[in-house]
PDB file of C-alpha atoms in Angstrom:
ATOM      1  CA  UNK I 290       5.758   8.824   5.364  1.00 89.00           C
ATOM      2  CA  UNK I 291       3.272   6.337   3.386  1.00 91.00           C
ATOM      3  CA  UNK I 292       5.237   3.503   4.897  1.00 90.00           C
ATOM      4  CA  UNK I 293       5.415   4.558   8.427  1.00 92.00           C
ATOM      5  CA  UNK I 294       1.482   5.040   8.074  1.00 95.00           C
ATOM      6  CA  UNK I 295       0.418   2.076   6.608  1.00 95.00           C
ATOM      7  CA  UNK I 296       3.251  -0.026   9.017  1.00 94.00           C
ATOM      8  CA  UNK I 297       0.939   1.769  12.146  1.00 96.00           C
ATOM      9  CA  UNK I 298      -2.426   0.856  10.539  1.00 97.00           C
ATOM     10  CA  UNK I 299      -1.665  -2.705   9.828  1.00 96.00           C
ATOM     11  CA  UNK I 300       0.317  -2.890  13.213  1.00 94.00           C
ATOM     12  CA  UNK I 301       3.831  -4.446  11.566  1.00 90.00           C
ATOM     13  CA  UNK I 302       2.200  -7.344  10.519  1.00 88.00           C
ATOM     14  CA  UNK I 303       2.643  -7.465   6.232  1.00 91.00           C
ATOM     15  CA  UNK I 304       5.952  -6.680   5.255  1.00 93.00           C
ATOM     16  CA  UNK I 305       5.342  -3.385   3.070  1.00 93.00           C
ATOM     17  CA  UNK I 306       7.340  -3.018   0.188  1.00 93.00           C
ATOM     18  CA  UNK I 307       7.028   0.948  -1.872  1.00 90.00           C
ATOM     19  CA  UNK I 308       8.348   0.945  -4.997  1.00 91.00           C
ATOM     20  CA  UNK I 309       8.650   4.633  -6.872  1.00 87.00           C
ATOM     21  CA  UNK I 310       8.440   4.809 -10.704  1.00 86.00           C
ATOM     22  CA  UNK I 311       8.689   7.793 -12.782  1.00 85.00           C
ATOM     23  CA  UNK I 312       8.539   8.220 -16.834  1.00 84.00           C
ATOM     24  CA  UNK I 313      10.116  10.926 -18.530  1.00 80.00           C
ATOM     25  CA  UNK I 314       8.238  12.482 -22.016  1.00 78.00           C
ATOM     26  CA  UNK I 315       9.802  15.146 -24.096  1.00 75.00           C
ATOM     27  CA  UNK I 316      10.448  18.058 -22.305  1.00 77.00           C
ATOM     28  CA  UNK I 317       7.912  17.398 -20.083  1.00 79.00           C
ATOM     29  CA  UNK I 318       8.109  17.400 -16.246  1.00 79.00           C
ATOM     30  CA  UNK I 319       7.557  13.048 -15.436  1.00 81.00           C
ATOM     31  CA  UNK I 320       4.930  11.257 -14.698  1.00 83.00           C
ATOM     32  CA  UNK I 321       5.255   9.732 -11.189  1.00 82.00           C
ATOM     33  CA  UNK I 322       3.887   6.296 -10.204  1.00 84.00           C
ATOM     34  CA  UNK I 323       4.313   3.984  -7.137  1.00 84.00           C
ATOM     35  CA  UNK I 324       3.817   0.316  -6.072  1.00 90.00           C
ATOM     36  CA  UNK I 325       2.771  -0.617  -3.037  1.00 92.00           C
ATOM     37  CA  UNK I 326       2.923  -4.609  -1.745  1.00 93.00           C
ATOM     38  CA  UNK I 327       1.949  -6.321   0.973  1.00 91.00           C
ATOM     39  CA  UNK I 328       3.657  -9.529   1.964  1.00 92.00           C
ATOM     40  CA  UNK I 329       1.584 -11.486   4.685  1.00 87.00           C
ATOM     41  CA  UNK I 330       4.198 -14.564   6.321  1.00 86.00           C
ATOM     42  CA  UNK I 331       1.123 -16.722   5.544  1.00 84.00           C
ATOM     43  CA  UNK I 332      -1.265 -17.627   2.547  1.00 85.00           C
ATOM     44  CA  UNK I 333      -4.378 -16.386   2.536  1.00 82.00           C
ATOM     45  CA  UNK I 334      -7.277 -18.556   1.718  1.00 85.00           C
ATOM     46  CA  UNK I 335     -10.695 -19.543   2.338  1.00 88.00           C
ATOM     47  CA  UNK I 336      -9.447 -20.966   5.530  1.00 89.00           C
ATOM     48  CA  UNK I 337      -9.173 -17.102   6.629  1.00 85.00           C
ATOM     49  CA  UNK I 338     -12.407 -16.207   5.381  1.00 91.00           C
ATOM     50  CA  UNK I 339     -13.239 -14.172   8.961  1.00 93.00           C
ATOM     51  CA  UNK I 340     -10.677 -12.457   8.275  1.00 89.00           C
ATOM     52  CA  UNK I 341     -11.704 -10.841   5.467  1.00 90.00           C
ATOM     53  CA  UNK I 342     -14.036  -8.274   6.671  1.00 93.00           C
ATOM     54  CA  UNK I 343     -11.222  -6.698   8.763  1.00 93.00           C
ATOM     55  CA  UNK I 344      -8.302  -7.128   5.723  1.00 91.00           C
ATOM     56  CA  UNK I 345     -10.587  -4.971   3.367  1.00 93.00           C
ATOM     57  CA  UNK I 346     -11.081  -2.140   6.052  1.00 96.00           C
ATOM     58  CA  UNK I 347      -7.550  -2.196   6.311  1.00 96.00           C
ATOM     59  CA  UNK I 348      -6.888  -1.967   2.482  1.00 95.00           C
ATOM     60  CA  UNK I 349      -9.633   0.773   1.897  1.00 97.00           C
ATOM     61  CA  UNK I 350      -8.246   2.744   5.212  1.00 97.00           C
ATOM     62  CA  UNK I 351      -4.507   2.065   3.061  1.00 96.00           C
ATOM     63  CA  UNK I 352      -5.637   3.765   0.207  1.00 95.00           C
ATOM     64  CA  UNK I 353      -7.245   6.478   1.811  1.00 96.00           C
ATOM     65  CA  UNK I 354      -3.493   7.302   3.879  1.00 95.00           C
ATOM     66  CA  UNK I 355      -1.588   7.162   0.377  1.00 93.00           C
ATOM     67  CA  UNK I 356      -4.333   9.563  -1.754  1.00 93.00           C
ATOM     68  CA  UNK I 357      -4.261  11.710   1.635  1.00 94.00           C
ATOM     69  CA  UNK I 358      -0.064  12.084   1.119  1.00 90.00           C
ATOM     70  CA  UNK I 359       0.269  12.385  -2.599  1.00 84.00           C
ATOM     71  CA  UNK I 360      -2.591  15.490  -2.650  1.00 83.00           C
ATOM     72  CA  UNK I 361      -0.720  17.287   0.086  1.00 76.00           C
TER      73      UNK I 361
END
């Protein structure tokens, strides 16, 4: 679900990798953890400095999706 969300948001542009992690402790139920990446097909630079703006609305908007599915 995070990765069909966040492939609608940023409109199938960044490749989006999820990567799931878990650690087990004794006898304990485990402690889950995940990795999200973005892989643009260009560098970004100071040559995309307009861009900016609009790339950190998308990563706060990201973040926002994923702590919206992992409280559910």
């Amino acid at each position: 679900m995070i990765k069909q969300r966040l492939e609608f948001l940023w409109e199938n542009r960044p490749s989006i990798h999820l990567q799931l992690y878990f650690d087990w402790k004794n006898n304990e139920a485990p402690d889950y953890f995940s990795k999200i990446s973005l892989y643009f097909d260009r560098k970004i630079n100071e040559d995309h400095l307009s861009d900016f703006s609009q790339i950190i609305d998308l990563l706060v908007e990201s973040v926002r999706i994923v702590e919206e599915i992992n409280t559910k």
